[in-house]
Amino acid sequence: DMSTTTDASDAPVKMRAICLHGFAQDGATFRGKIGALRKALKSHCEYVFLDAPHDVAGAFDGDAETLRGMDTSTSATSSRAWFTSRENAEHGAKRSCDEGWTRPAMSESYDGWNETVDAIRRLMATEGPFEGIIGFSQGATAAVAALASIEELRASVRFVVLVAGFEPLDETMLQAMRAISPIRIPSLHAHGDQDKLVTRERMTQLASHFDES
């Protein structure tokens, strides 16, 4: 049962979940993507959609194939990221067509994660506590990294839903995840058979940080 009750009235109290969108997307885009889920569980859960702190507008300009693979479009309200590739900063690459561009999922060194931690902490202070966390693609990776980085989030969360997530190649983030593994929070991990951007192996590696019992 995904709802809790109060002693006073036995009325159901909805759980609250932080929702973290994919790379080059935003909260509004993700809200639309999970409309069916929100409708099915509307009596059990409230969803709070956070925009990532980093602006990556134009990253995929002219790259229609990648946009289709990410199930996104140029109609997104804004293009945001939870972390960016340090390799891109070193090469001055801002778009996927630039020389030296490294897609965040393939980056071995991330920039900007601390800003994401700060953003999640601010959200927790104003709208928390949260019993769930839902992430898509880079947002799924960010969800696990947030559990590793924020002890009070780890203490309050009771369920995790991750879609097309990937284990980070950045050693600092990976070591933080390993430090709290196995994560003893019920979790659901999903991956599409036609996903050309995140492999099943990468998704399984991320899932391995959770206790399967």
mmCIF file of N, CA and C in Angstrom, residues 142-213:
data_model
loop_
_atom_site.group_PDB
_atom_site.id
_atom_site.type_symbol
_atom_site.label_atom_id
_atom_site.label_comp_id
_atom_site.label_asym_id
_atom_site.label_seq_id
_atom_site.Cartn_x
_atom_site.Cartn_y
_atom_site.Cartn_z
ATOM 1 N N ALA A 142 20.993 10.695 -11.199
ATOM 2 C CA ALA A 142 21.003 11.758 -10.193
ATOM 3 C C ALA A 142 20.232 11.356 -8.943
ATOM 4 N N ALA A 143 19.165 10.585 -9.110
ATOM 5 C CA ALA A 143 18.376 10.156 -7.961
ATOM 6 C C ALA A 143 19.212 9.308 -7.003
ATOM 7 N N VAL A 144 19.974 8.370 -7.559
ATOM 8 C CA VAL A 144 20.809 7.512 -6.719
ATOM 9 C C VAL A 144 21.945 8.323 -6.106
ATOM 10 N N ALA A 145 22.526 9.215 -6.893
ATOM 11 C CA ALA A 145 23.594 10.074 -6.376
ATOM 12 C C ALA A 145 23.078 10.977 -5.263
ATOM 13 N N ALA A 146 21.826 11.425 -5.384
ATOM 14 C CA ALA A 146 21.234 12.263 -4.333
ATOM 15 C C ALA A 146 21.058 11.464 -3.044
ATOM 16 N N LEU A 147 20.639 10.217 -3.159
ATOM 17 C CA LEU A 147 20.520 9.372 -1.972
ATOM 18 C C LEU A 147 21.875 9.202 -1.297
ATOM 19 N N ALA A 148 22.930 9.114 -2.106
ATOM 20 C CA ALA A 148 24.271 8.963 -1.562
ATOM 21 C C ALA A 148 24.770 10.262 -0.927
ATOM 22 N N SER A 149 24.334 11.396 -1.467
ATOM 23 C CA SER A 149 24.862 12.697 -1.030
ATOM 24 C C SER A 149 24.083 13.322 0.115
ATOM 25 N N ILE A 150 22.795 12.960 0.263
ATOM 26 C CA ILE A 150 21.917 13.651 1.216
ATOM 27 C C ILE A 150 21.350 12.630 2.197
ATOM 28 N N GLU A 151 21.909 12.592 3.386
ATOM 29 C CA GLU A 151 21.525 11.575 4.370
ATOM 30 C C GLU A 151 20.058 11.659 4.751
ATOM 31 N N GLU A 152 19.538 12.887 4.917
ATOM 32 C CA GLU A 152 18.146 13.033 5.329
ATOM 33 C C GLU A 152 17.177 12.585 4.236
ATOM 34 N N LEU A 153 17.575 12.682 2.982
ATOM 35 C CA LEU A 153 16.742 12.162 1.900
ATOM 36 C C LEU A 153 16.725 10.639 1.958
ATOM 37 N N ARG A 154 17.873 10.063 2.173
ATOM 38 C CA ARG A 154 17.984 8.607 2.294
ATOM 39 C C ARG A 154 17.129 8.092 3.447
ATOM 40 N N ALA A 155 17.013 8.885 4.502
ATOM 41 C CA ALA A 155 16.250 8.468 5.677
ATOM 42 C C ALA A 155 14.743 8.533 5.449
ATOM 43 N N SER A 156 14.296 9.459 4.585
ATOM 44 C CA SER A 156 12.852 9.647 4.415
ATOM 45 C C SER A 156 12.266 8.848 3.261
ATOM 46 N N VAL A 157 13.073 8.550 2.239
ATOM 47 C CA VAL A 157 12.554 7.896 1.037
ATOM 48 C C VAL A 157 12.213 6.442 1.309
ATOM 49 N N ARG A 158 11.036 6.041 0.840
ATOM 50 C CA ARG A 158 10.546 4.678 1.042
ATOM 51 C C ARG A 158 10.396 3.907 -0.264
ATOM 52 N N PHE A 159 10.493 4.586 -1.404
ATOM 53 C CA PHE A 159 10.466 3.887 -2.691
ATOM 54 C C PHE A 159 11.226 4.689 -3.730
ATOM 55 N N VAL A 160 11.797 3.965 -4.699
ATOM 56 C CA VAL A 160 12.582 4.569 -5.770
ATOM 57 C C VAL A 160 12.144 3.948 -7.095
ATOM 58 N N VAL A 161 11.906 4.782 -8.097
ATOM 59 C CA VAL A 161 11.568 4.316 -9.443
ATOM 60 C C VAL A 161 12.565 4.942 -10.414
ATOM 61 N N LEU A 162 13.320 4.087 -11.111
ATOM 62 C CA LEU A 162 14.361 4.565 -12.017
ATOM 63 C C LEU A 162 14.133 3.999 -13.412
ATOM 64 N N VAL A 163 14.073 4.882 -14.407
ATOM 65 C CA VAL A 163 13.841 4.490 -15.790
ATOM 66 C C VAL A 163 15.050 4.896 -16.625
ATOM 67 N N ALA A 164 15.658 3.902 -17.281
ATOM 68 C CA ALA A 164 16.777 4.141 -18.197
ATOM 69 C C ALA A 164 17.939 4.860 -17.523
ATOM 70 N N GLY A 165 18.184 4.520 -16.269
ATOM 71 C CA GLY A 165 19.322 5.099 -15.572
ATOM 72 C C GLY A 165 20.617 4.399 -15.944
ATOM 73 N N PHE A 166 21.730 5.012 -15.573
ATOM 74 C CA PHE A 166 23.036 4.418 -15.867
ATOM 75 C C PHE A 166 23.975 4.641 -14.690
ATOM 76 N N GLU A 167 24.813 3.646 -14.419
ATOM 77 C CA GLU A 167 25.825 3.826 -13.387
ATOM 78 C C GLU A 167 26.831 4.861 -13.869
ATOM 79 N N PRO A 168 27.202 5.813 -13.008
ATOM 80 C CA PRO A 168 28.122 6.868 -13.453
ATOM 81 C C PRO A 168 29.525 6.335 -13.710
ATOM 82 N N LEU A 169 30.200 6.954 -14.652
ATOM 83 C CA LEU A 169 31.610 6.660 -14.912
ATOM 84 C C LEU A 169 32.518 7.600 -14.117
ATOM 85 N N ASP A 170 31.944 8.681 -13.595
ATOM 86 C CA ASP A 170 32.680 9.605 -12.752
ATOM 87 C C ASP A 170 33.024 8.901 -11.436
ATOM 88 N N GLU A 171 34.304 8.828 -11.127
ATOM 89 C CA GLU A 171 34.758 8.027 -9.988
ATOM 90 C C GLU A 171 34.270 8.580 -8.649
ATOM 91 N N THR A 172 34.199 9.889 -8.512
ATOM 92 C CA THR A 172 33.744 10.480 -7.252
ATOM 93 C C THR A 172 32.301 10.116 -6.963
ATOM 94 N N MET A 173 31.426 10.270 -7.971
ATOM 95 C CA MET A 173 30.028 9.922 -7.787
ATOM 96 C C MET A 173 29.856 8.427 -7.572
ATOM 97 N N LEU A 174 30.601 7.619 -8.312
ATOM 98 C CA LEU A 174 30.499 6.171 -8.188
ATOM 99 C C LEU A 174 30.925 5.720 -6.794
ATOM 100 N N GLN A 175 32.000 6.275 -6.264
ATOM 101 C CA GLN A 175 32.459 5.894 -4.931
ATOM 102 C C GLN A 175 31.441 6.283 -3.866
ATOM 103 N N ALA A 176 30.766 7.414 -4.044
ATOM 104 C CA ALA A 176 29.721 7.823 -3.097
ATOM 105 C C ALA A 176 28.568 6.824 -3.092
ATOM 106 N N MET A 177 28.199 6.326 -4.279
ATOM 107 C CA MET A 177 27.144 5.312 -4.360
ATOM 108 C C MET A 177 27.592 4.013 -3.694
ATOM 109 N N ARG A 178 28.810 3.622 -3.959
ATOM 110 C CA ARG A 178 29.316 2.379 -3.380
ATOM 111 C C ARG A 178 29.366 2.447 -1.856
ATOM 112 N N ALA A 179 29.595 3.651 -1.341
ATOM 113 C CA ALA A 179 29.704 3.818 0.111
ATOM 114 C C ALA A 179 28.398 3.542 0.839
ATOM 115 N N ILE A 180 27.266 3.691 0.155
ATOM 116 C CA ILE A 180 25.973 3.444 0.812
ATOM 117 C C ILE A 180 25.314 2.157 0.314
ATOM 118 N N SER A 181 26.002 1.427 -0.549
ATOM 119 C CA SER A 181 25.436 0.188 -1.088
ATOM 120 C C SER A 181 25.652 -0.968 -0.110
ATOM 121 N N PRO A 182 24.689 -1.915 -0.056
ATOM 122 C CA PRO A 182 23.429 -1.898 -0.801
ATOM 123 C C PRO A 182 22.397 -0.962 -0.171
ATOM 124 N N ILE A 183 21.682 -0.256 -1.017
ATOM 125 C CA ILE A 183 20.652 0.673 -0.559
ATOM 126 C C ILE A 183 19.395 -0.134 -0.232
ATOM 127 N N ARG A 184 18.970 -0.085 1.001
ATOM 128 C CA ARG A 184 17.841 -0.905 1.443
ATOM 129 C C ARG A 184 16.535 -0.119 1.363
ATOM 130 N N ILE A 185 16.201 0.272 0.145
ATOM 131 C CA ILE A 185 14.948 0.960 -0.154
ATOM 132 C C ILE A 185 14.306 0.215 -1.314
ATOM 133 N N PRO A 186 13.022 -0.138 -1.226
ATOM 134 C CA PRO A 186 12.366 -0.813 -2.355
ATOM 135 C C PRO A 186 12.517 0.000 -3.640
ATOM 136 N N SER A 187 12.899 -0.674 -4.719
ATOM 137 C CA SER A 187 13.171 0.055 -5.959
ATOM 138 C C SER A 187 12.631 -0.704 -7.164
ATOM 139 N N LEU A 188 12.264 0.065 -8.189
ATOM 140 C CA LEU A 188 11.824 -0.480 -9.476
ATOM 141 C C LEU A 188 12.724 0.101 -10.556
ATOM 142 N N HIS A 189 13.254 -0.769 -11.416
ATOM 143 C CA HIS A 189 14.173 -0.341 -12.467
ATOM 144 C C HIS A 189 13.611 -0.761 -13.816
ATOM 145 N N ALA A 190 13.513 0.193 -14.742
ATOM 146 C CA ALA A 190 12.926 -0.088 -16.057
ATOM 147 C C ALA A 190 13.899 0.319 -17.155
ATOM 148 N N HIS A 191 13.850 -0.435 -18.255
ATOM 149 C CA HIS A 191 14.718 -0.150 -19.405
ATOM 150 C C HIS A 191 13.991 -0.567 -20.674
ATOM 151 N N GLY A 192 14.045 0.260 -21.687
ATOM 152 C CA GLY A 192 13.375 -0.046 -22.945
ATOM 153 C C GLY A 192 14.238 -0.883 -23.869
ATOM 154 N N ASP A 193 13.628 -1.877 -24.486
ATOM 155 C CA ASP A 193 14.374 -2.742 -25.404
ATOM 156 C C ASP A 193 14.967 -1.968 -26.573
ATOM 157 N N GLN A 194 14.335 -0.857 -26.945
ATOM 158 C CA GLN A 194 14.795 -0.079 -28.088
ATOM 159 C C GLN A 194 15.675 1.103 -27.687
ATOM 160 N N ASP A 195 16.060 1.171 -26.426
ATOM 161 C CA ASP A 195 16.887 2.276 -25.949
ATOM 162 C C ASP A 195 18.280 2.176 -26.566
ATOM 163 N N LYS A 196 18.648 3.168 -27.374
ATOM 164 C CA LYS A 196 19.943 3.156 -28.048
ATOM 165 C C LYS A 196 20.974 4.035 -27.342
ATOM 166 N N LEU A 197 20.543 4.748 -26.299
ATOM 167 C CA LEU A 197 21.438 5.672 -25.619
ATOM 168 C C LEU A 197 21.977 5.110 -24.306
ATOM 169 N N VAL A 198 21.175 4.311 -23.631
ATOM 170 C CA VAL A 198 21.604 3.681 -22.374
ATOM 171 C C VAL A 198 21.459 2.176 -22.529
ATOM 172 N N THR A 199 22.532 1.441 -22.339
ATOM 173 C CA THR A 199 22.475 -0.011 -22.513
ATOM 174 C C THR A 199 21.838 -0.682 -21.305
ATOM 175 N N ARG A 200 21.343 -1.887 -21.521
ATOM 176 C CA ARG A 200 20.785 -2.668 -20.416
ATOM 177 C C ARG A 200 21.855 -2.921 -19.345
ATOM 178 N N GLU A 201 23.101 -3.113 -19.775
ATOM 179 C CA GLU A 201 24.191 -3.349 -18.820
ATOM 180 C C GLU A 201 24.378 -2.160 -17.891
ATOM 181 N N ARG A 202 24.356 -0.947 -18.451
ATOM 182 C CA ARG A 202 24.533 0.245 -17.619
ATOM 183 C C ARG A 202 23.386 0.388 -16.629
ATOM 184 N N MET A 203 22.164 0.086 -17.073
ATOM 185 C CA MET A 203 21.013 0.158 -16.184
ATOM 186 C C MET A 203 21.141 -0.863 -15.056
ATOM 187 N N THR A 204 21.560 -2.097 -15.407
ATOM 188 C CA THR A 204 21.707 -3.148 -14.416
ATOM 189 C C THR A 204 22.793 -2.805 -13.399
ATOM 190 N N GLN A 205 23.860 -2.177 -13.861
ATOM 191 C CA GLN A 205 24.925 -1.760 -12.951
ATOM 192 C C GLN A 205 24.404 -0.749 -11.931
ATOM 193 N N LEU A 206 23.555 0.178 -12.372
ATOM 194 C CA LEU A 206 22.970 1.141 -11.440
ATOM 195 C C LEU A 206 22.047 0.421 -10.454
ATOM 196 N N ALA A 207 21.242 -0.500 -10.962
ATOM 197 C CA ALA A 207 20.314 -1.240 -10.102
ATOM 198 C C ALA A 207 21.037 -2.071 -9.054
ATOM 199 N N SER A 208 22.269 -2.468 -9.366
ATOM 200 C CA SER A 208 23.021 -3.346 -8.448
ATOM 201 C C SER A 208 23.352 -2.652 -7.123
ATOM 202 N N HIS A 209 23.195 -1.350 -7.045
ATOM 203 C CA HIS A 209 23.468 -0.638 -5.802
ATOM 204 C C HIS A 209 22.330 -0.798 -4.800
ATOM 205 N N PHE A 210 21.231 -1.437 -5.212
ATOM 206 C CA PHE A 210 20.093 -1.634 -4.329
ATOM 207 C C PHE A 210 20.046 -3.072 -3.825
ATOM 208 N N ASP A 211 19.558 -3.232 -2.602
ATOM 209 C CA ASP A 211 19.384 -4.536 -1.988
ATOM 210 C C ASP A 211 18.250 -5.260 -2.710
ATOM 211 N N GLU A 212 18.514 -6.438 -3.247
ATOM 212 C CA GLU A 212 17.496 -7.178 -3.995
ATOM 213 C C GLU A 212 16.583 -8.006 -3.100
ATOM 214 N N SER A 213 16.909 -8.122 -1.827
ATOM 215 C CA SER A 213 16.103 -8.981 -0.943
ATOM 216 C C SER A 213 14.779 -8.345 -0.591
#
